[in-house]
Short mmCIF file of C-alpha atoms and ligand atoms in Angstrom, two decimals:
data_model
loop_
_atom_site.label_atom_id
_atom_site.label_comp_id
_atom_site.label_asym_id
_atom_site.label_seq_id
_atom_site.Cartn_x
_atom_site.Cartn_y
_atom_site.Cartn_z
CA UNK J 263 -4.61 28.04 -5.87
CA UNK J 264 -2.74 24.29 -6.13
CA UNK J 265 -5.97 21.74 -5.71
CA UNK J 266 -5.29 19.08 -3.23
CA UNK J 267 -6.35 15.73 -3.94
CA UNK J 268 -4.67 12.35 -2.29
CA UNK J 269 -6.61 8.84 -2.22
CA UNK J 270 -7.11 7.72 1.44
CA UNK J 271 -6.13 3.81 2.99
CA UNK J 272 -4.20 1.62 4.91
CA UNK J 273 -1.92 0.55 3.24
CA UNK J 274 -1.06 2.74 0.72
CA UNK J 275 2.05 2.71 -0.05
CA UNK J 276 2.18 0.83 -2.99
CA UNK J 277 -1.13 2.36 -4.81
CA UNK J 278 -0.77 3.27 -8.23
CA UNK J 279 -3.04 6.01 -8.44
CA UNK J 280 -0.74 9.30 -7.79
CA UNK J 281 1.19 7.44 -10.75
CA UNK J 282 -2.32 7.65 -12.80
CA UNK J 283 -3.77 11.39 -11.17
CA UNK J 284 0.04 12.74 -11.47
CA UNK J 285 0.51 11.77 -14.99
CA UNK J 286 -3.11 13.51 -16.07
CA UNK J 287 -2.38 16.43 -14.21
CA UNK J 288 0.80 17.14 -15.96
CA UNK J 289 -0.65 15.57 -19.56
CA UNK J 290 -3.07 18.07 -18.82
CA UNK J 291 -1.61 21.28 -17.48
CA UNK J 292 -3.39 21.29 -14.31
CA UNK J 293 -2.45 23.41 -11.38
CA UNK J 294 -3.48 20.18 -9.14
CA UNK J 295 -1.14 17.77 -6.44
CA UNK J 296 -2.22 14.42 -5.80
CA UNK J 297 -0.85 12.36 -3.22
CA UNK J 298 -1.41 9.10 -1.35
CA UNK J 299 -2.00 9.60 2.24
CA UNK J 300 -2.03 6.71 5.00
CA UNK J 301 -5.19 6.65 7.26
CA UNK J 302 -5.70 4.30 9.53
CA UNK J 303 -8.77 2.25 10.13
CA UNK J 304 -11.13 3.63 12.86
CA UNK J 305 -9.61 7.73 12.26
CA UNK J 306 -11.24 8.15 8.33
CA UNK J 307 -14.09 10.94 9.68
CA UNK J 308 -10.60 12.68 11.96
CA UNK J 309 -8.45 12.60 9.31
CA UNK J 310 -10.85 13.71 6.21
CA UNK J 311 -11.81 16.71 8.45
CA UNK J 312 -8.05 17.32 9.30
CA UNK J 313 -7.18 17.26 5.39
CA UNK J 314 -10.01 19.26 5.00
CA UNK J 315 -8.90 21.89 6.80
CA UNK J 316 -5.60 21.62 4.76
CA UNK J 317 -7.26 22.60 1.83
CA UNK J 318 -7.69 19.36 0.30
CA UNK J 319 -10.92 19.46 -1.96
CA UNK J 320 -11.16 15.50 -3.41
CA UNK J 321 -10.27 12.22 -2.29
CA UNK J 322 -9.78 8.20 -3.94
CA UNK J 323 -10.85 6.24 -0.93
CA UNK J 324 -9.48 2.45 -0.95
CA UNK J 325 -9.61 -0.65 1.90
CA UNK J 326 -10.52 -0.34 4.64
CA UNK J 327 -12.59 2.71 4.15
CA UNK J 328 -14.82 2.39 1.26
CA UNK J 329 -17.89 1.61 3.69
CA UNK J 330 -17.07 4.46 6.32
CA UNK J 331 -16.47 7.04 3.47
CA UNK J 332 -20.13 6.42 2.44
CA UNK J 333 -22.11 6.60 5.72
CA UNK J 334 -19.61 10.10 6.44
CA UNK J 335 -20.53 11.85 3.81
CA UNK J 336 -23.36 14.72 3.56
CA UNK J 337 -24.47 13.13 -0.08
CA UNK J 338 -24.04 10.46 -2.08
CA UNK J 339 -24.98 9.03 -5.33
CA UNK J 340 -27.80 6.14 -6.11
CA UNK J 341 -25.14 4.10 -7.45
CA UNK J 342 -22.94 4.23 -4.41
CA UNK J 343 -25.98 4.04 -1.86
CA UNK J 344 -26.56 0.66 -4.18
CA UNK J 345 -23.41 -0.65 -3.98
CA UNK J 346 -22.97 0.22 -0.08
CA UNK J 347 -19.76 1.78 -0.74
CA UNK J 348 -17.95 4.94 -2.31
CA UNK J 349 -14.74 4.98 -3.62
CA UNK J 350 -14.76 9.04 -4.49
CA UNK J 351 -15.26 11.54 -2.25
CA UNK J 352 -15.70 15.45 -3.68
CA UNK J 353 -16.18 18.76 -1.29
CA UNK J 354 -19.28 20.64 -2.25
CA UNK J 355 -17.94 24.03 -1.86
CA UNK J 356 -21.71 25.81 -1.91
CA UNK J 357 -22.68 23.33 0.37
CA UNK J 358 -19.45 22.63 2.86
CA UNK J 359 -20.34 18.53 2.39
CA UNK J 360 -18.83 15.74 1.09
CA UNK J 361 -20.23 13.80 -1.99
CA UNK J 362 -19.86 10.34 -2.35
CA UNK J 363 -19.69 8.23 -5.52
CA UNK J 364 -18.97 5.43 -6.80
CA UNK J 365 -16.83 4.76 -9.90
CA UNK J 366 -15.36 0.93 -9.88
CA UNK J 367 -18.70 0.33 -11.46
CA UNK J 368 -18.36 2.84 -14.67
CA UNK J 369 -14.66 1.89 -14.22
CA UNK J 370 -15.29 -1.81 -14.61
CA UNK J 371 -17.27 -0.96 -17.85
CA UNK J 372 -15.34 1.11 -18.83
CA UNK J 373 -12.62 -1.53 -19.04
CA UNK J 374 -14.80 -4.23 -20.18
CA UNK J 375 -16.33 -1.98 -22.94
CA UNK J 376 -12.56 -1.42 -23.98
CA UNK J 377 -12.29 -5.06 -24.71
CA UNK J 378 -16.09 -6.01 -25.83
CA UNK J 379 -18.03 -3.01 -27.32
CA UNK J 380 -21.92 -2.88 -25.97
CA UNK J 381 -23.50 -4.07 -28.57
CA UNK J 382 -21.36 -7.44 -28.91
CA UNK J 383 -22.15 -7.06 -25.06
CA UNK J 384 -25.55 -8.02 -25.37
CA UNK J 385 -24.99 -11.34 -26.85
CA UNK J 386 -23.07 -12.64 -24.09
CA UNK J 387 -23.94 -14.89 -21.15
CA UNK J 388 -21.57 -13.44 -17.98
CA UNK J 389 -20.95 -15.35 -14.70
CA UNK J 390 -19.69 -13.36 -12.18
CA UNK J 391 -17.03 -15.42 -9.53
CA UNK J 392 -17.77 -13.69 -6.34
CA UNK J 393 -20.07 -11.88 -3.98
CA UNK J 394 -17.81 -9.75 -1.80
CA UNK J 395 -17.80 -6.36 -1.35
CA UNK J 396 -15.59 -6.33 -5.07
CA UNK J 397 -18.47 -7.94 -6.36
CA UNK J 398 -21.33 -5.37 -5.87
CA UNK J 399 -19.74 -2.60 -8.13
CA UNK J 400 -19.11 -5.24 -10.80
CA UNK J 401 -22.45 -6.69 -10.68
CA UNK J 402 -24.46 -3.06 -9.98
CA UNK J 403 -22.83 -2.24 -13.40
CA UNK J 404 -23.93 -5.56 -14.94
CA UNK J 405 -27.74 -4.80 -14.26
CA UNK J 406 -28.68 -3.92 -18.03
CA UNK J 407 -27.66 -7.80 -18.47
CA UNK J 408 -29.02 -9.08 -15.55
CA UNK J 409 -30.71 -11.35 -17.59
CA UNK J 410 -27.58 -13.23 -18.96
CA UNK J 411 -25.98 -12.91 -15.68
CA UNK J 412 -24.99 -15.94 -13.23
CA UNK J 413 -23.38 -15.10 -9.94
CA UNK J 414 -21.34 -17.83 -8.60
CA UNK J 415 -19.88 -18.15 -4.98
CA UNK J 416 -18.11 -20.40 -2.47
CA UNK J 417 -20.86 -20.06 -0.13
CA UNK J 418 -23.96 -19.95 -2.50
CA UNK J 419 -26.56 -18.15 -0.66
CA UNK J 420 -24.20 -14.59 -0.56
CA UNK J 421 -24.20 -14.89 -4.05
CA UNK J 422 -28.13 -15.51 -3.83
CA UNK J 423 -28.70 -12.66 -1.69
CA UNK J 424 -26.32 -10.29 -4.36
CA UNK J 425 -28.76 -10.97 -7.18
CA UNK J 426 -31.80 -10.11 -5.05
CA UNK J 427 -30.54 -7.34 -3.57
CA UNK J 428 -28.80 -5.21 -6.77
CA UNK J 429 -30.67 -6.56 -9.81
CA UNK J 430 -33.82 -8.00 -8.16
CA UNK J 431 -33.33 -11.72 -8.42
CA UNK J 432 -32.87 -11.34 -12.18
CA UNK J 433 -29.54 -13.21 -12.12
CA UNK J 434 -29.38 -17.13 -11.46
CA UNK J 435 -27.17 -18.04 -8.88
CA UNK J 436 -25.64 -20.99 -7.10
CA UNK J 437 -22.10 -22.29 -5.66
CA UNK J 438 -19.19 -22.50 -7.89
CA UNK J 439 -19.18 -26.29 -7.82
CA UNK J 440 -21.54 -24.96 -10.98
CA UNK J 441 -19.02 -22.93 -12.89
CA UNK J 442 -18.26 -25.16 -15.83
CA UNK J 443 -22.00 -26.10 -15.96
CA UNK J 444 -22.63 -22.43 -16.69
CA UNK J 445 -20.38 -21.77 -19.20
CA UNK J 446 -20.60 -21.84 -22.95
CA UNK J 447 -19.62 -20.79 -26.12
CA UNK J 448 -20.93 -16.68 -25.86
CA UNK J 449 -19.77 -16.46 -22.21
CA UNK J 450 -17.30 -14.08 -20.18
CA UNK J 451 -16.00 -14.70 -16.84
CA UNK J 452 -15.43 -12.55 -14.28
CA UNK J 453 -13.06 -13.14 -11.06
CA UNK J 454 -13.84 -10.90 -8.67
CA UNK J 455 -12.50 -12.84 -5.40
CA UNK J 456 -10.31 -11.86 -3.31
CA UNK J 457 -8.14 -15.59 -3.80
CA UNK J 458 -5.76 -14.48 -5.66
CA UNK J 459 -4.55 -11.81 -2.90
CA UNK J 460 -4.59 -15.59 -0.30
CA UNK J 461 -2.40 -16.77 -2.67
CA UNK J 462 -5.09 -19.62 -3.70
CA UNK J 463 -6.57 -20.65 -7.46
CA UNK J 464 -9.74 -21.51 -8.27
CA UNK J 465 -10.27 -24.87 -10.52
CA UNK J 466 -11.29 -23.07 -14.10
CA UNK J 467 -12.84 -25.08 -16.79
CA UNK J 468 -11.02 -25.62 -20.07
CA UNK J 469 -11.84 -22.48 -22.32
CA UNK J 470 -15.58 -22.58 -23.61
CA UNK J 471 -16.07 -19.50 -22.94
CA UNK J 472 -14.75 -16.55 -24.99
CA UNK J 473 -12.84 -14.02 -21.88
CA UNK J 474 -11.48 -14.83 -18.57
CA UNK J 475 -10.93 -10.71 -16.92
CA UNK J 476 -9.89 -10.99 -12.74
CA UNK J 477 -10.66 -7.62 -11.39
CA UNK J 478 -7.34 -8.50 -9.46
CA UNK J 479 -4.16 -7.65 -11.28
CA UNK J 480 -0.69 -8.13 -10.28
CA UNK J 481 0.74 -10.54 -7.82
CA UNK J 482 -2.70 -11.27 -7.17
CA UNK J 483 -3.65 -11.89 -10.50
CA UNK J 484 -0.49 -13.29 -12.25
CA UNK J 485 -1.32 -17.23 -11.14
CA UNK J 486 -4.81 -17.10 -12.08
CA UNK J 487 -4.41 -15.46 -15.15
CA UNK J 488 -1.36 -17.63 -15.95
CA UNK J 489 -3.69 -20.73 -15.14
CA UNK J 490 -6.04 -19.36 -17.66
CA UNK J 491 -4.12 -19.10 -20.41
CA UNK J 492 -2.88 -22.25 -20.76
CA UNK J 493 -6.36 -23.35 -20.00
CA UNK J 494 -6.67 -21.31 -23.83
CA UNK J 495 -8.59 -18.62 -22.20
CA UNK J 496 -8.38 -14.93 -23.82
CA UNK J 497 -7.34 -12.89 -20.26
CA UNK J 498 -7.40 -9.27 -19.11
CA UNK J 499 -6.43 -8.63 -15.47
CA UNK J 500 -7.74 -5.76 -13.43
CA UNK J 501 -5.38 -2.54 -14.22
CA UNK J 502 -7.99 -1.32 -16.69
CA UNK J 503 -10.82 -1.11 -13.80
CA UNK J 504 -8.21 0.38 -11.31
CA UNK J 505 -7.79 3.02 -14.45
CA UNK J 506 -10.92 3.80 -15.46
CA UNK J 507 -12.58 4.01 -11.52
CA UNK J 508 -9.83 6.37 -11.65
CA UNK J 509 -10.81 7.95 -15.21
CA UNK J 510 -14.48 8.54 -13.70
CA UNK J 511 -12.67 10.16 -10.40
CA UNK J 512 -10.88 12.82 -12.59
CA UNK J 513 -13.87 13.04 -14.74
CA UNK J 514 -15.28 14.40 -11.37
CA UNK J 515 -13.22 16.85 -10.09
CA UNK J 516 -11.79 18.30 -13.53
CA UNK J 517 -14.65 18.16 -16.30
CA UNK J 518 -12.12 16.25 -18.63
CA UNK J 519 -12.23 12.59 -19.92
CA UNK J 520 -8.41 11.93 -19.45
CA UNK J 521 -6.41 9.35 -21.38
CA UNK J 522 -6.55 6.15 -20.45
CA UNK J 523 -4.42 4.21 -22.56
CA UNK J 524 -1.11 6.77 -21.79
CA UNK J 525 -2.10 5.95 -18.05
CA UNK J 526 -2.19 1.84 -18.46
CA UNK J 527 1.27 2.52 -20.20
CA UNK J 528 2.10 4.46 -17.34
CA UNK J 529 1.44 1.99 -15.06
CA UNK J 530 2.54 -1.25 -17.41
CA UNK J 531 5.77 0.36 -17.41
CA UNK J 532 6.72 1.94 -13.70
P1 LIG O 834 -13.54 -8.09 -1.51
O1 LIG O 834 -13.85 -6.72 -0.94
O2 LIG O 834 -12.17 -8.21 -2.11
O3 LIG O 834 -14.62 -8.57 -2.41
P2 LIG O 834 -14.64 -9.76 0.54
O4 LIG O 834 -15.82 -8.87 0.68
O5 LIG O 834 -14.02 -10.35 1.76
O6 LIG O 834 -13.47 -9.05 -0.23
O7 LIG O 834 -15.08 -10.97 -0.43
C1 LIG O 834 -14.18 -11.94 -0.85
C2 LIG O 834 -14.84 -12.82 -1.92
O8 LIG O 834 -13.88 -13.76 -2.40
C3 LIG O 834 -16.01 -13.64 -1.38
O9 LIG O 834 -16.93 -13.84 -2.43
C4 LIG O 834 -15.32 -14.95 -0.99
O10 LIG O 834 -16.16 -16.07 -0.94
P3 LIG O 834 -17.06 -16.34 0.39
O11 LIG O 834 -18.21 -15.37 0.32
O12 LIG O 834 -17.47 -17.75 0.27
O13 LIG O 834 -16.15 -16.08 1.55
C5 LIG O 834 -14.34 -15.08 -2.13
N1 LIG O 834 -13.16 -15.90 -1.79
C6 LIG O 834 -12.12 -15.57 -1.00
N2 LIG O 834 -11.20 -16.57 -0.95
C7 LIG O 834 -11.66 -17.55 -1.76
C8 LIG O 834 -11.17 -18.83 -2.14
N3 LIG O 834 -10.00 -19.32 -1.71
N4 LIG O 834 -11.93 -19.58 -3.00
C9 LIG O 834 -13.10 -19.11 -3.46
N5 LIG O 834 -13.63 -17.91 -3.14
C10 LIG O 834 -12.92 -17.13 -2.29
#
């Protein structure tokens, strides 16, 4: 039998990951459809059980459901009780529920361990830009460094409250009036607000630091990013998260650790 699998939002339209499930399903043989379904906000527990009954056995779950999908679901993981949100949904067949998970926060390693292995990791100072909902995955994922970590935020206590509440007050934290304060020679910089998608910039410091990576990529990334270069940042933009959340996701439902540089080309190139 064909396994159904489709990620769930509103909009959807322009997601790229049937482009990244499609491509492993063929790379891989797999007798598997994956589509991108529209549901709208206020009809996720209707429509899950309606695709449900369609035969549909695993779901990517993007804005504005990422909340509802967790407090639906018969189980979920620690990491996505953590982080308040699930991003993954997968039927239990032996148990008729729903599992939630989690995987923009191995995703964002994922891509960040692509870039900086773990053990040049570990000499790095990180300050996180940020303390939305984007935010908690990234930093949840960040907790073996919480140490070396600095959350910074337009309004400073949410970042406060981020540090006490995923890596126990371990990471400092303040306003970003602070950002080029906290930077230095060893650090990386993370953007994960949503700005860039308001079309506004936020005021970087000349490069000290050794990588800018925005969570965001695309139209919502391209300014920023652009800004940061000629700043003489080293940049990444967000595709490689959006990737490897989606690398964990397959990971999941098919036991096998796709390719994820064939699916950034993939993408690079649609
Ligand atoms: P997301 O799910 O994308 O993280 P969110 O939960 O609404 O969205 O969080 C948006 C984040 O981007 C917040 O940290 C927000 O800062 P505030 O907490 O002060 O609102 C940040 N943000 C949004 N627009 C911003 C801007 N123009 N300048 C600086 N920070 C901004």
């Amino acid at each position: 039998m064909t396994r159904r699998l489709a990620v769930l939002g509103d909009p959807i339209d322009h997601s790229l990951s049937p482009r990244i499930h499609s491509g492993w399903i063929d790379d891989y043989s797999l007798n598997a459809r994956y589509e991108a379904i529209r549901i709208e906000d206020g009809t996720f527990q209707s429509g899950v059980n309606e695709l449900c009954i369609k035969g549909f056995t695993g779901f990517n779950v993007t804005l504005p459901h990422k909340h509802r999908a967790l407090e639906f679901s018969g189980k979920s993981t620690p990491r996505a009780q953590a982080i308040g949100a699930a991003n993954t949904l997968t039927y239990l067949n032996d148990e008729s529920i729903w599992l939630a998970d989690n995987t923009d926060a191995p995703g964002f390693m994922m891509a960040l361990n692509n870039i900086i292995d773990s053990a040049a990791l570990k000499t790095k100072t990180i300050v996180v830009l940020g303390a939305g909902g984007a935010a908690r995955a990234v930093v949840y994922s960040l907790k073996p460094y919480a140490d070396r970590l600095t959350l910074l935020n337009r309004t400073a206590e949410k970042a406060a409250d981020l540090s006490h509440e995923l890596v126990s007050g371990k990471a400092a934290s303040g306003g970003l009036e602070y950002l080029a304060a906290c930077i230095d020679s060893e650090t990386i910089l993370i953007n994960t607000t949503s700005a860039g998608h308001n079309g506004a910039l936020l005021p970087l410091p000349n490069r000290v630091g050794t990588l800018f990576y925005d969570i965001s990529y695309g139209a919502a990334a391209d300014r920023q990013l652009a800004m940061a270069t000629e700043l003489g940042w080293r940049t990444a933009d967000g595709l490689s998260m959006l990737v490897g959340q989606a690398a964990a996701s397959f990971e999941t439902w098919f036991g096998i650790a796709p390719d994820i540089d064939r699916a950034m080309l993939r993408c690079r190139n649609k």
